[in-house]
Amino acid sequence: VATAAVVAPVAPASPEQRIAEALAELLGREEPALFEQMERGLVTAAFARAQGNQLQTARLLGVTRNVVRTLVKRYALA
């Protein structure tokens, strides 16, 4: 007679947990210029989500428009 295994449902990881896990993995790889890669990725994603609007990008990131303007220029996003 076969019995079915009872598996408890696994709660999905919170966004903070997923970010922490991803960062731990990246730090374990000892990537050169990790901060710049992360910053570029975050700014690029936020800028795309805001459809190129610097003020909306600033709101998404919780920084000033001047900071976004500098980052957009640094990463040649516009």
N, CA, C and O atoms as a Maestro MAE file, in Angstrom:
{
 s_m_m2io_version
 :::
 2.0.0
}

f_m_ct {
 s_m_title
 :::
 protein
 m_atom[312] {
  # First column is atom index #
  i_m_mmod_type
  r_m_x_coord
  r_m_y_coord
  r_m_z_coord
  i_m_residue_number
  s_m_chain_name
  s_m_pdb_residue_name
  s_m_pdb_atom_name
  i_m_atomic_number
  :::
  1 25 0.856 -1.170 0.000 1 A "VAL " " N  " 7
  2 3 0.000 0.000 0.000 1 A "VAL " " CA " 6
  3 2 0.900 1.229 0.000 1 A "VAL " " C  " 6
  4 15 1.760 1.370 0.869 1 A "VAL " " O  " 8
  5 25 0.708 2.103 -0.953 2 A "ALA " " N  " 7
  6 3 1.503 3.332 -1.043 2 A "ALA " " CA " 6
  7 2 0.834 4.418 -0.229 2 A "ALA " " C  " 6
  8 15 -0.389 4.555 -0.230 2 A "ALA " " O  " 8
  9 25 1.639 5.173 0.454 3 A "THR " " N  " 7
  10 3 1.107 6.306 1.214 3 A "THR " " CA " 6
  11 2 1.662 7.581 0.635 3 A "THR " " C  " 6
  12 15 2.810 7.641 0.195 3 A "THR " " O  " 8
  13 25 0.847 8.577 0.643 4 A "ALA " " N  " 7
  14 3 1.275 9.883 0.122 4 A "ALA " " CA " 6
  15 2 2.025 10.624 1.214 4 A "ALA " " C  " 6
  16 15 1.613 10.642 2.374 4 A "ALA " " O  " 8
  17 25 3.114 11.224 0.827 5 A "ALA " " N  " 7
  18 3 3.880 12.027 1.782 5 A "ALA " " CA " 6
  19 2 3.158 13.345 2.007 5 A "ALA " " C  " 6
  20 15 2.632 13.948 1.072 5 A "ALA " " O  " 8
  21 25 3.139 13.770 3.220 6 A "VAL " " N  " 7
  22 3 2.524 15.046 3.552 6 A "VAL " " CA " 6
  23 2 3.620 16.098 3.556 6 A "VAL " " C  " 6
  24 15 4.601 16.000 4.293 6 A "VAL " " O  " 8
  25 25 3.432 17.090 2.728 7 A "VAL " " N  " 7
  26 3 4.424 18.156 2.619 7 A "VAL " " CA " 6
  27 2 3.777 19.454 3.071 7 A "VAL " " C  " 6
  28 15 2.739 19.868 2.554 7 A "VAL " " O  " 8
  29 25 4.408 20.077 4.038 8 A "ALA " " N  " 7
  30 3 3.894 21.359 4.523 8 A "ALA " " CA " 6
  31 2 4.136 22.421 3.464 8 A "ALA " " C  " 6
  32 15 5.202 22.451 2.850 8 A "ALA " " O  " 8
  33 25 3.162 23.288 3.242 9 A "PRO " " N  " 7
  34 3 3.381 24.359 2.261 9 A "PRO " " CA " 6
  35 2 4.509 25.274 2.709 9 A "PRO " " C  " 6
  36 15 4.655 25.592 3.889 9 A "PRO " " O  " 8
  37 25 5.288 25.678 1.744 10 A "VAL " " N  " 7
  38 3 6.416 26.563 2.027 10 A "VAL " " CA " 6
  39 2 5.978 27.998 1.746 10 A "VAL " " C  " 6
  40 15 5.508 28.316 0.653 10 A "VAL " " O  " 8
  41 25 6.139 28.844 2.735 11 A "ALA " " N  " 7
  42 3 5.779 30.253 2.559 11 A "ALA " " CA " 6
  43 2 6.769 30.896 1.594 11 A "ALA " " C  " 6
  44 15 7.973 30.659 1.694 11 A "ALA " " O  " 8
  45 25 6.272 31.708 0.661 12 A "PRO " " N  " 7
  46 3 7.195 32.379 -0.252 12 A "PRO " " CA " 6
  47 2 8.106 33.334 0.523 12 A "PRO " " C  " 6
  48 15 7.714 33.940 1.521 12 A "PRO " " O  " 8
  49 25 9.309 33.438 0.031 13 A "ALA " " N  " 7
  50 3 10.278 34.327 0.679 13 A "ALA " " CA " 6
  51 2 9.839 35.774 0.494 13 A "ALA " " C  " 6
  52 15 9.296 36.142 -0.547 13 A "ALA " " O  " 8
  53 25 10.077 36.574 1.498 14 A "SER " " N  " 7
  54 3 9.762 37.997 1.402 14 A "SER " " CA " 6
  55 2 10.748 38.659 0.437 14 A "SER " " C  " 6
  56 15 11.813 38.105 0.164 14 A "SER " " O  " 8
  57 25 10.401 39.829 -0.076 15 A "PRO " " N  " 7
  58 3 11.348 40.532 -0.953 15 A "PRO " " CA " 6
  59 2 12.702 40.762 -0.269 15 A "PRO " " C  " 6
  60 15 13.751 40.659 -0.904 15 A "PRO " " O  " 8
  61 25 12.666 41.070 1.014 16 A "GLU " " N  " 7
  62 3 13.916 41.304 1.742 16 A "GLU " " CA " 6
  63 2 14.754 40.037 1.802 16 A "GLU " " C  " 6
  64 15 15.977 40.093 1.670 16 A "GLU " " O  " 8
  65 25 14.101 38.886 2.002 17 A "GLN " " N  " 7
  66 3 14.823 37.618 2.050 17 A "GLN " " CA " 6
  67 2 15.419 37.281 0.691 17 A "GLN " " C  " 6
  68 15 16.559 36.826 0.604 17 A "GLN " " O  " 8
  69 25 14.644 37.503 -0.375 18 A "ARG " " N  " 7
  70 3 15.144 37.209 -1.715 18 A "ARG " " CA " 6
  71 2 16.338 38.098 -2.054 18 A "ARG " " C  " 6
  72 15 17.312 37.633 -2.647 18 A "ARG " " O  " 8
  73 25 16.263 39.371 -1.681 19 A "ILE " " N  " 7
  74 3 17.376 40.291 -1.935 19 A "ILE " " CA " 6
  75 2 18.604 39.858 -1.140 19 A "ILE " " C  " 6
  76 15 19.715 39.832 -1.671 19 A "ILE " " O  " 8
  77 25 18.403 39.520 0.134 20 A "ALA " " N  " 7
  78 3 19.524 39.084 0.981 20 A "ALA " " CA " 6
  79 2 20.183 37.831 0.410 20 A "ALA " " C  " 6
  80 15 21.409 37.721 0.415 20 A "ALA " " O  " 8
  81 25 19.386 36.892 -0.079 21 A "GLU " " N  " 7
  82 3 19.937 35.667 -0.665 21 A "GLU " " CA " 6
  83 2 20.725 35.973 -1.934 21 A "GLU " " C  " 6
  84 15 21.812 35.433 -2.142 21 A "GLU " " O  " 8
  85 25 20.171 36.842 -2.784 22 A "ALA " " N  " 7
  86 3 20.859 37.208 -4.027 22 A "ALA " " CA " 6
  87 2 22.172 37.930 -3.724 22 A "ALA " " C  " 6
  88 15 23.188 37.674 -4.369 22 A "ALA " " O  " 8
  89 25 22.147 38.829 -2.744 23 A "LEU " " N  " 7
  90 3 23.373 39.550 -2.377 23 A "LEU " " CA " 6
  91 2 24.416 38.602 -1.801 23 A "LEU " " C  " 6
  92 15 25.603 38.717 -2.108 23 A "LEU " " O  " 8
  93 25 23.975 37.666 -0.967 24 A "ALA " " N  " 7
  94 3 24.915 36.691 -0.392 24 A "ALA " " CA " 6
  95 2 25.580 35.877 -1.500 24 A "ALA " " C  " 6
  96 15 26.779 35.607 -1.447 24 A "ALA " " O  " 8
  97 25 24.794 35.491 -2.501 25 A "GLU " " N  " 7
  98 3 25.357 34.731 -3.625 25 A "GLU " " CA " 6
  99 2 26.368 35.569 -4.393 25 A "GLU " " C  " 6
  100 15 27.454 35.088 -4.718 25 A "GLU " " O  " 8
  101 25 26.019 36.819 -4.687 26 A "LEU " " N  " 7
  102 3 26.934 37.693 -5.420 26 A "LEU " " CA " 6
  103 2 28.211 37.963 -4.634 26 A "LEU " " C  " 6
  104 15 29.304 37.955 -5.201 26 A "LEU " " O  " 8
  105 25 28.078 38.199 -3.348 27 A "LEU " " N  " 7
  106 3 29.259 38.454 -2.518 27 A "LEU " " CA " 6
  107 2 30.157 37.220 -2.458 27 A "LEU " " C  " 6
  108 15 31.380 37.339 -2.382 27 A "LEU " " O  " 8
  109 25 29.554 36.055 -2.492 28 A "GLY " " N  " 7
  110 3 30.320 34.818 -2.487 28 A "GLY " " CA " 6
  111 2 31.146 34.632 -3.749 28 A "GLY " " C  " 6
  112 15 32.173 33.955 -3.723 28 A "GLY " " O  " 8
  113 25 30.713 35.220 -4.840 29 A "ARG " " N  " 7
  114 3 31.447 35.121 -6.109 29 A "ARG " " CA " 6
  115 2 32.641 36.069 -6.162 29 A "ARG " " C  " 6
  116 15 33.518 35.925 -7.014 29 A "ARG " " O  " 8
  117 25 32.671 37.038 -5.248 30 A "GLU " " N  " 7
  118 3 33.737 38.038 -5.210 30 A "GLU " " CA " 6
  119 2 33.871 38.751 -6.557 30 A "GLU " " C  " 6
  120 15 34.959 38.868 -7.120 30 A "GLU " " O  " 8
  121 25 32.731 39.217 -7.046 31 A "GLU " " N  " 7
  122 3 32.690 39.947 -8.311 31 A "GLU " " CA " 6
  123 2 33.458 41.267 -8.186 31 A "GLU " " C  " 6
  124 15 33.311 41.975 -7.190 31 A "GLU " " O  " 8
  125 25 34.260 41.595 -9.170 32 A "PRO " " N  " 7
  126 3 34.903 42.905 -9.145 32 A "PRO " " CA " 6
  127 2 33.862 43.990 -9.428 32 A "PRO " " C  " 6
  128 15 32.955 43.793 -10.236 32 A "PRO " " O  " 8
  129 25 33.995 45.106 -8.772 33 A "ALA " " N  " 7
  130 3 33.111 46.259 -8.979 33 A "ALA " " CA " 6
  131 2 31.644 45.899 -8.740 33 A "ALA " " C  " 6
  132 15 30.767 46.346 -9.478 33 A "ALA " " O  " 8
  133 25 31.379 45.099 -7.720 34 A "LEU " " N  " 7
  134 3 30.019 44.654 -7.434 34 A "LEU " " CA " 6
  135 2 29.093 45.834 -7.163 34 A "LEU " " C  " 6
  136 15 27.964 45.861 -7.653 34 A "LEU " " O  " 8
  137 25 29.557 46.800 -6.393 35 A "PHE " " N  " 7
  138 3 28.704 47.942 -6.070 35 A "PHE " " CA " 6
  139 2 28.268 48.662 -7.340 35 A "PHE " " C  " 6
  140 15 27.092 48.993 -7.497 35 A "PHE " " O  " 8
  141 25 29.207 48.904 -8.242 36 A "GLU " " N  " 7
  142 3 28.874 49.602 -9.484 36 A "GLU " " CA " 6
  143 2 27.891 48.791 -10.317 36 A "GLU " " C  " 6
  144 15 26.967 49.353 -10.903 36 A "GLU " " O  " 8
  145 25 28.078 47.487 -10.375 37 A "GLN " " N  " 7
  146 3 27.159 46.630 -11.120 37 A "GLN " " CA " 6
  147 2 25.755 46.684 -10.529 37 A "GLN " " C  " 6
  148 15 24.767 46.767 -11.258 37 A "GLN " " O  " 8
  149 25 25.678 46.634 -9.206 38 A "MET " " N  " 7
  150 3 24.377 46.674 -8.534 38 A "MET " " CA " 6
  151 2 23.714 48.030 -8.739 38 A "MET " " C  " 6
  152 15 22.524 48.105 -9.046 38 A "MET " " O  " 8
  153 25 24.484 49.095 -8.569 39 A "GLU " " N  " 7
  154 3 23.947 50.439 -8.739 39 A "GLU " " CA " 6
  155 2 23.448 50.635 -10.167 39 A "GLU " " C  " 6
  156 15 22.347 51.143 -10.382 39 A "GLU " " O  " 8
  157 25 24.254 50.233 -11.132 40 A "ARG " " N  " 7
  158 3 23.862 50.369 -12.547 40 A "ARG " " CA " 6
  159 2 22.568 49.603 -12.812 40 A "ARG " " C  " 6
  160 15 21.657 50.130 -13.450 40 A "ARG " " O  " 8
  161 25 22.482 48.385 -12.335 41 A "GLY " " N  " 7
  162 3 21.287 47.570 -12.545 41 A "GLY " " CA " 6
  163 2 20.055 48.177 -11.908 41 A "GLY " " C  " 6
  164 15 18.987 48.209 -12.519 41 A "GLY " " O  " 8
  165 25 20.198 48.656 -10.687 42 A "LEU " " N  " 7
  166 3 19.071 49.256 -9.972 42 A "LEU " " CA " 6
  167 2 18.599 50.534 -10.658 42 A "LEU " " C  " 6
  168 15 17.400 50.728 -10.857 42 A "LEU " " O  " 8
  169 25 19.528 51.393 -11.013 43 A "VAL " " N  " 7
  170 3 19.173 52.661 -11.661 43 A "VAL " " CA " 6
  171 2 18.564 52.404 -13.036 43 A "VAL " " C  " 6
  172 15 17.575 53.035 -13.408 43 A "VAL " " O  " 8
  173 25 19.151 51.484 -13.783 44 A "THR " " N  " 7
  174 3 18.629 51.165 -15.113 44 A "THR " " CA " 6
  175 2 17.208 50.617 -15.030 44 A "THR " " C  " 6
  176 15 16.344 51.015 -15.811 44 A "THR " " O  " 8
  177 25 16.962 49.708 -14.091 45 A "ALA " " N  " 7
  178 3 15.630 49.126 -13.932 45 A "ALA " " CA " 6
  179 2 14.613 50.180 -13.503 45 A "ALA " " C  " 6
  180 15 13.499 50.219 -14.026 45 A "ALA " " O  " 8
  181 25 14.991 51.030 -12.556 46 A "ALA " " N  " 7
  182 3 14.074 52.076 -12.082 46 A "ALA " " CA " 6
  183 2 13.787 53.085 -13.190 46 A "ALA " " C  " 6
  184 15 12.649 53.523 -13.357 46 A "ALA " " O  " 8
  185 25 14.811 53.448 -13.938 47 A "PHE " " N  " 7
  186 3 14.653 54.420 -15.027 47 A "PHE " " CA " 6
  187 2 13.730 53.857 -16.111 47 A "PHE " " C  " 6
  188 15 12.896 54.578 -16.657 47 A "PHE " " O  " 8
  189 25 13.883 52.577 -16.416 48 A "ALA " " N  " 7
  190 3 13.016 51.937 -17.404 48 A "ALA " " CA " 6
  191 2 11.579 51.858 -16.889 48 A "ALA " " C  " 6
  192 15 10.635 52.118 -17.634 48 A "ALA " " O  " 8
  193 25 11.418 51.501 -15.620 49 A "ARG " " N  " 7
  194 3 10.067 51.403 -15.042 49 A "ARG " " CA " 6
  195 2 9.373 52.757 -15.053 49 A "ARG " " C  " 6
  196 15 8.161 52.838 -15.252 49 A "ARG " " O  " 8
  197 25 10.149 53.828 -14.838 50 A "ALA " " N  " 7
  198 3 9.603 55.188 -14.840 50 A "ALA " " CA " 6
  199 2 9.524 55.755 -16.259 50 A "ALA " " C  " 6
  200 15 9.235 56.938 -16.444 50 A "ALA " " O  " 8
  201 25 9.780 54.916 -17.249 51 A "GLN " " N  " 7
  202 3 9.721 55.303 -18.656 51 A "GLN " " CA " 6
  203 2 10.567 56.533 -18.955 51 A "GLN " " C  " 6
  204 15 10.156 57.421 -19.703 51 A "GLN " " O  " 8
  205 25 11.758 56.569 -18.356 52 A "GLY " " N  " 7
  206 3 12.692 57.647 -18.629 52 A "GLY " " CA " 6
  207 2 12.423 58.939 -17.883 52 A "GLY " " C  " 6
  208 15 13.079 59.947 -18.146 52 A "GLY " " O  " 8
  209 25 11.485 58.933 -16.970 53 A "ASN " " N  " 7
  210 3 11.164 60.140 -16.205 53 A "ASN " " CA " 6
  211 2 12.066 60.198 -14.968 53 A "ASN " " C  " 6
  212 15 11.992 59.336 -14.092 53 A "ASN " " O  " 8
  213 25 12.906 61.213 -14.912 54 A "GLN " " N  " 7
  214 3 13.879 61.316 -13.820 54 A "GLN " " CA " 6
  215 2 13.212 61.546 -12.462 54 A "GLN " " C  " 6
  216 15 13.657 60.990 -11.458 54 A "GLN " " O  " 8
  217 25 12.165 62.346 -12.417 55 A "LEU " " N  " 7
  218 3 11.489 62.610 -11.146 55 A "LEU " " CA " 6
  219 2 10.841 61.334 -10.609 55 A "LEU " " C  " 6
  220 15 10.938 61.047 -9.416 55 A "LEU " " O  " 8
  221 25 10.187 60.576 -11.471 56 A "GLN " " N  " 7
  222 3 9.584 59.316 -11.030 56 A "GLN " " CA " 6
  223 2 10.654 58.305 -10.630 56 A "GLN " " C  " 6
  224 15 10.465 57.538 -9.686 56 A "GLN " " O  " 8
  225 25 11.766 58.303 -11.341 57 A "THR " " N  " 7
  226 3 12.876 57.421 -10.982 57 A "THR " " CA " 6
  227 2 13.386 57.773 -9.595 57 A "THR " " C  " 6
  228 15 13.649 56.889 -8.780 57 A "THR " " O  " 8
  229 25 13.523 59.058 -9.331 58 A "ALA " " N  " 7
  230 3 13.983 59.515 -8.009 58 A "ALA " " CA " 6
  231 2 13.022 59.053 -6.923 58 A "ALA " " C  " 6
  232 15 13.455 58.609 -5.860 58 A "ALA " " O  " 8
  233 25 11.738 59.151 -7.176 59 A "ARG " " N  " 7
  234 3 10.743 58.704 -6.187 59 A "ARG " " CA " 6
  235 2 10.849 57.205 -5.941 59 A "ARG " " C  " 6
  236 15 10.778 56.752 -4.799 59 A "ARG " " O  " 8
  237 25 11.019 56.437 -7.015 60 A "LEU " " N  " 7
  238 3 11.152 54.985 -6.873 60 A "LEU " " CA " 6
  239 2 12.363 54.615 -6.019 60 A "LEU " " C  " 6
  240 15 12.306 53.692 -5.208 60 A "LEU " " O  " 8
  241 25 13.458 55.350 -6.215 61 A "LEU " " N  " 7
  242 3 14.703 55.030 -5.525 61 A "LEU " " CA " 6
  243 2 14.849 55.730 -4.175 61 A "LEU " " C  " 6
  244 15 15.720 55.377 -3.380 61 A "LEU " " O  " 8
  245 25 13.998 56.719 -3.917 62 A "GLY " " N  " 7
  246 3 14.104 57.452 -2.654 62 A "GLY " " CA " 6
  247 2 15.304 58.377 -2.590 62 A "GLY " " C  " 6
  248 15 15.908 58.571 -1.535 62 A "GLY " " O  " 8
  249 25 15.637 58.947 -3.749 63 A "VAL " " N  " 7
  250 3 16.752 59.899 -3.820 63 A "VAL " " CA " 6
  251 2 16.242 61.167 -4.510 63 A "VAL " " C  " 6
  252 15 15.094 61.225 -4.951 63 A "VAL " " O  " 8
  253 25 17.092 62.165 -4.596 64 A "THR " " N  " 7
  254 3 16.698 63.404 -5.257 64 A "THR " " CA " 6
  255 2 16.843 63.276 -6.766 64 A "THR " " C  " 6
  256 15 17.529 62.387 -7.271 64 A "THR " " O  " 8
  257 25 16.185 64.180 -7.467 65 A "ARG " " N  " 7
  258 3 16.295 64.210 -8.922 65 A "ARG " " CA " 6
  259 2 17.729 64.506 -9.352 65 A "ARG " " C  " 6
  260 15 18.190 64.005 -10.377 65 A "ARG " " O  " 8
  261 25 18.425 65.314 -8.573 66 A "ASN " " N  " 7
  262 3 19.821 65.625 -8.905 66 A "ASN " " CA " 6
  263 2 20.687 64.368 -8.854 66 A "ASN " " C  " 6
  264 15 21.574 64.189 -9.688 66 A "ASN " " O  " 8
  265 25 20.435 63.512 -7.890 67 A "VAL " " N  " 7
  266 3 21.172 62.244 -7.810 67 A "VAL " " CA " 6
  267 2 20.866 61.405 -9.043 67 A "VAL " " C  " 6
  268 15 21.775 60.844 -9.655 67 A "VAL " " O  " 8
  269 25 19.589 61.317 -9.408 68 A "VAL " " N  " 7
  270 3 19.196 60.537 -10.581 68 A "VAL " " CA " 6
  271 2 19.841 61.118 -11.833 68 A "VAL " " C  " 6
  272 15 20.354 60.374 -12.669 68 A "VAL " " O  " 8
  273 25 19.819 62.426 -11.966 69 A "ARG " " N  " 7
  274 3 20.426 63.060 -13.140 69 A "ARG " " CA " 6
  275 2 21.904 62.668 -13.252 69 A "ARG " " C  " 6
  276 15 22.380 62.364 -14.346 69 A "ARG " " O  " 8
  277 25 22.618 62.671 -12.147 70 A "THR " " N  " 7
  278 3 24.016 62.285 -12.135 70 A "THR " " CA " 6
  279 2 24.186 60.827 -12.544 70 A "THR " " C  " 6
  280 15 25.071 60.498 -13.333 70 A "THR " " O  " 8
  281 25 23.339 59.959 -12.009 71 A "LEU " " N  " 7
  282 3 23.434 58.530 -12.322 71 A "LEU " " CA " 6
  283 2 23.051 58.243 -13.762 71 A "LEU " " C  " 6
  284 15 23.659 57.387 -14.403 71 A "LEU " " O  " 8
  285 25 22.057 58.940 -14.276 72 A "VAL " " N  " 7
  286 3 21.662 58.767 -15.676 72 A "VAL " " CA " 6
  287 2 22.810 59.159 -16.591 72 A "VAL " " C  " 6
  288 15 23.083 58.491 -17.588 72 A "VAL " " O  " 8
  289 25 23.467 60.231 -16.246 73 A "LYS " " N  " 7
  290 3 24.620 60.674 -17.045 73 A "LYS " " CA " 6
  291 2 25.764 59.663 -16.920 73 A "LYS " " C  " 6
  292 15 26.381 59.296 -17.920 73 A "LYS " " O  " 8
  293 25 26.047 59.212 -15.688 74 A "ARG " " N  " 7
  294 3 27.152 58.269 -15.435 74 A "ARG " " CA " 6
  295 2 26.974 56.991 -16.252 74 A "ARG " " C  " 6
  296 15 27.935 56.469 -16.818 74 A "ARG " " O  " 8
  297 25 25.735 56.490 -16.310 75 A "TYR " " N  " 7
  298 3 25.490 55.220 -16.985 75 A "TYR " " CA " 6
  299 2 24.912 55.405 -18.390 75 A "TYR " " C  " 6
  300 15 24.427 54.451 -18.997 75 A "TYR " " O  " 8
  301 25 24.967 56.622 -18.895 76 A "ALA " " N  " 7
  302 3 24.538 56.941 -20.263 76 A "ALA " " CA " 6
  303 2 23.171 56.346 -20.586 76 A "ALA " " C  " 6
  304 15 23.001 55.642 -21.582 76 A "ALA " " O  " 8
  305 25 22.208 56.643 -19.729 77 A "LEU " " N  " 7
  306 3 20.863 56.097 -19.914 77 A "LEU " " CA " 6
  307 2 19.979 56.988 -20.784 77 A "LEU " " C  " 6
  308 15 18.943 56.543 -21.278 77 A "LEU " " O  " 8
  309 25 20.374 58.215 -20.969 78 A "ALA " " N  " 7
  310 3 19.559 59.134 -21.788 78 A "ALA " " CA " 6
  311 2 20.446 59.937 -22.698 78 A "ALA " " C  " 6
  312 15 19.956 60.765 -23.466 78 A "ALA " " O  " 8
  :::
 }
 m_bond[311] {
  # First column is bond index #
  i_m_from
  i_m_to
  i_m_order
  :::
  1 1 2 1
  2 2 3 1
  3 3 4 2
  4 3 5 1
  5 5 6 1
  6 6 7 1
  7 7 8 2
  8 7 9 1
  9 9 10 1
  10 10 11 1
  11 11 12 2
  12 11 13 1
  13 13 14 1
  14 14 15 1
  15 15 16 2
  16 15 17 1
  17 17 18 1
  18 18 19 1
  19 19 20 2
  20 19 21 1
  21 21 22 1
  22 22 23 1
  23 23 24 2
  24 23 25 1
  25 25 26 1
  26 26 27 1
  27 27 28 2
  28 27 29 1
  29 29 30 1
  30 30 31 1
  31 31 32 2
  32 31 33 1
  33 33 34 1
  34 34 35 1
  35 35 36 2
  36 35 37 1
  37 37 38 1
  38 38 39 1
  39 39 40 2
  40 39 41 1
  41 41 42 1
  42 42 43 1
  43 43 44 2
  44 43 45 1
  45 45 46 1
  46 46 47 1
  47 47 48 2
  48 47 49 1
  49 49 50 1
  50 50 51 1
  51 51 52 2
  52 51 53 1
  53 53 54 1
  54 54 55 1
  55 55 56 2
  56 55 57 1
  57 57 58 1
  58 58 59 1
  59 59 60 2
  60 59 61 1
  61 61 62 1
  62 62 63 1
  63 63 64 2
  64 63 65 1
  65 65 66 1
  66 66 67 1
  67 67 68 2
  68 67 69 1
  69 69 70 1
  70 70 71 1
  71 71 72 2
  72 71 73 1
  73 73 74 1
  74 74 75 1
  75 75 76 2
  76 75 77 1
  77 77 78 1
  78 78 79 1
  79 79 80 2
  80 79 81 1
  81 81 82 1
  82 82 83 1
  83 83 84 2
  84 83 85 1
  85 85 86 1
  86 86 87 1
  87 87 88 2
  88 87 89 1
  89 89 90 1
  90 90 91 1
  91 91 92 2
  92 91 93 1
  93 93 94 1
  94 94 95 1
  95 95 96 2
  96 95 97 1
  97 97 98 1
  98 98 99 1
  99 99 100 2
  100 99 101 1
  101 101 102 1
  102 102 103 1
  103 103 104 2
  104 103 105 1
  105 105 106 1
  106 106 107 1
  107 107 108 2
  108 107 109 1
  109 109 110 1
  110 110 111 1
  111 111 112 2
  112 111 113 1
  113 113 114 1
  114 114 115 1
  115 115 116 2
  116 115 117 1
  117 117 118 1
  118 118 119 1
  119 119 120 2
  120 119 121 1
  121 121 122 1
  122 122 123 1
  123 123 124 2
  124 123 125 1
  125 125 126 1
  126 126 127 1
  127 127 128 2
  128 127 129 1
  129 129 130 1
  130 130 131 1
  131 131 132 2
  132 131 133 1
  133 133 134 1
  134 134 135 1
  135 135 136 2
  136 135 137 1
  137 137 138 1
  138 138 139 1
  139 139 140 2
  140 139 141 1
  141 141 142 1
  142 142 143 1
  143 143 144 2
  144 143 145 1
  145 145 146 1
  146 146 147 1
  147 147 148 2
  148 147 149 1
  149 149 150 1
  150 150 151 1
  151 151 152 2
  152 151 153 1
  153 153 154 1
  154 154 155 1
  155 155 156 2
  156 155 157 1
  157 157 158 1
  158 158 159 1
  159 159 160 2
  160 159 161 1
  161 161 162 1
  162 162 163 1
  163 163 164 2
  164 163 165 1
  165 165 166 1
  166 166 167 1
  167 167 168 2
  168 167 169 1
  169 169 170 1
  170 170 171 1
  171 171 172 2
  172 171 173 1
  173 173 174 1
  174 174 175 1
  175 175 176 2
  176 175 177 1
  177 177 178 1
  178 178 179 1
  179 179 180 2
  180 179 181 1
  181 181 182 1
  182 182 183 1
  183 183 184 2
  184 183 185 1
  185 185 186 1
  186 186 187 1
  187 187 188 2
  188 187 189 1
  189 189 190 1
  190 190 191 1
  191 191 192 2
  192 191 193 1
  193 193 194 1
  194 194 195 1
  195 195 196 2
  196 195 197 1
  197 197 198 1
  198 198 199 1
  199 199 200 2
  200 199 201 1
  201 201 202 1
  202 202 203 1
  203 203 204 2
  204 203 205 1
  205 205 206 1
  206 206 207 1
  207 207 208 2
  208 207 209 1
  209 209 210 1
  210 210 211 1
  211 211 212 2
  212 211 213 1
  213 213 214 1
  214 214 215 1
  215 215 216 2
  216 215 217 1
  217 217 218 1
  218 218 219 1
  219 219 220 2
  220 219 221 1
  221 221 222 1
  222 222 223 1
  223 223 224 2
  224 223 225 1
  225 225 226 1
  226 226 227 1
  227 227 228 2
  228 227 229 1
  229 229 230 1
  230 230 231 1
  231 231 232 2
  232 231 233 1
  233 233 234 1
  234 234 235 1
  235 235 236 2
  236 235 237 1
  237 237 238 1
  238 238 239 1
  239 239 240 2
  240 239 241 1
  241 241 242 1
  242 242 243 1
  243 243 244 2
  244 243 245 1
  245 245 246 1
  246 246 247 1
  247 247 248 2
  248 247 249 1
  249 249 250 1
  250 250 251 1
  251 251 252 2
  252 251 253 1
  253 253 254 1
  254 254 255 1
  255 255 256 2
  256 255 257 1
  257 257 258 1
  258 258 259 1
  259 259 260 2
  260 259 261 1
  261 261 262 1
  262 262 263 1
  263 263 264 2
  264 263 265 1
  265 265 266 1
  266 266 267 1
  267 267 268 2
  268 267 269 1
  269 269 270 1
  270 270 271 1
  271 271 272 2
  272 271 273 1
  273 273 274 1
  274 274 275 1
  275 275 276 2
  276 275 277 1
  277 277 278 1
  278 278 279 1
  279 279 280 2
  280 279 281 1
  281 281 282 1
  282 282 283 1
  283 283 284 2
  284 283 285 1
  285 285 286 1
  286 286 287 1
  287 287 288 2
  288 287 289 1
  289 289 290 1
  290 290 291 1
  291 291 292 2
  292 291 293 1
  293 293 294 1
  294 294 295 1
  295 295 296 2
  296 295 297 1
  297 297 298 1
  298 298 299 1
  299 299 300 2
  300 299 301 1
  301 301 302 1
  302 302 303 1
  303 303 304 2
  304 303 305 1
  305 305 306 1
  306 306 307 1
  307 307 308 2
  308 307 309 1
  309 309 310 1
  310 310 311 1
  311 311 312 2
  :::
 }
}
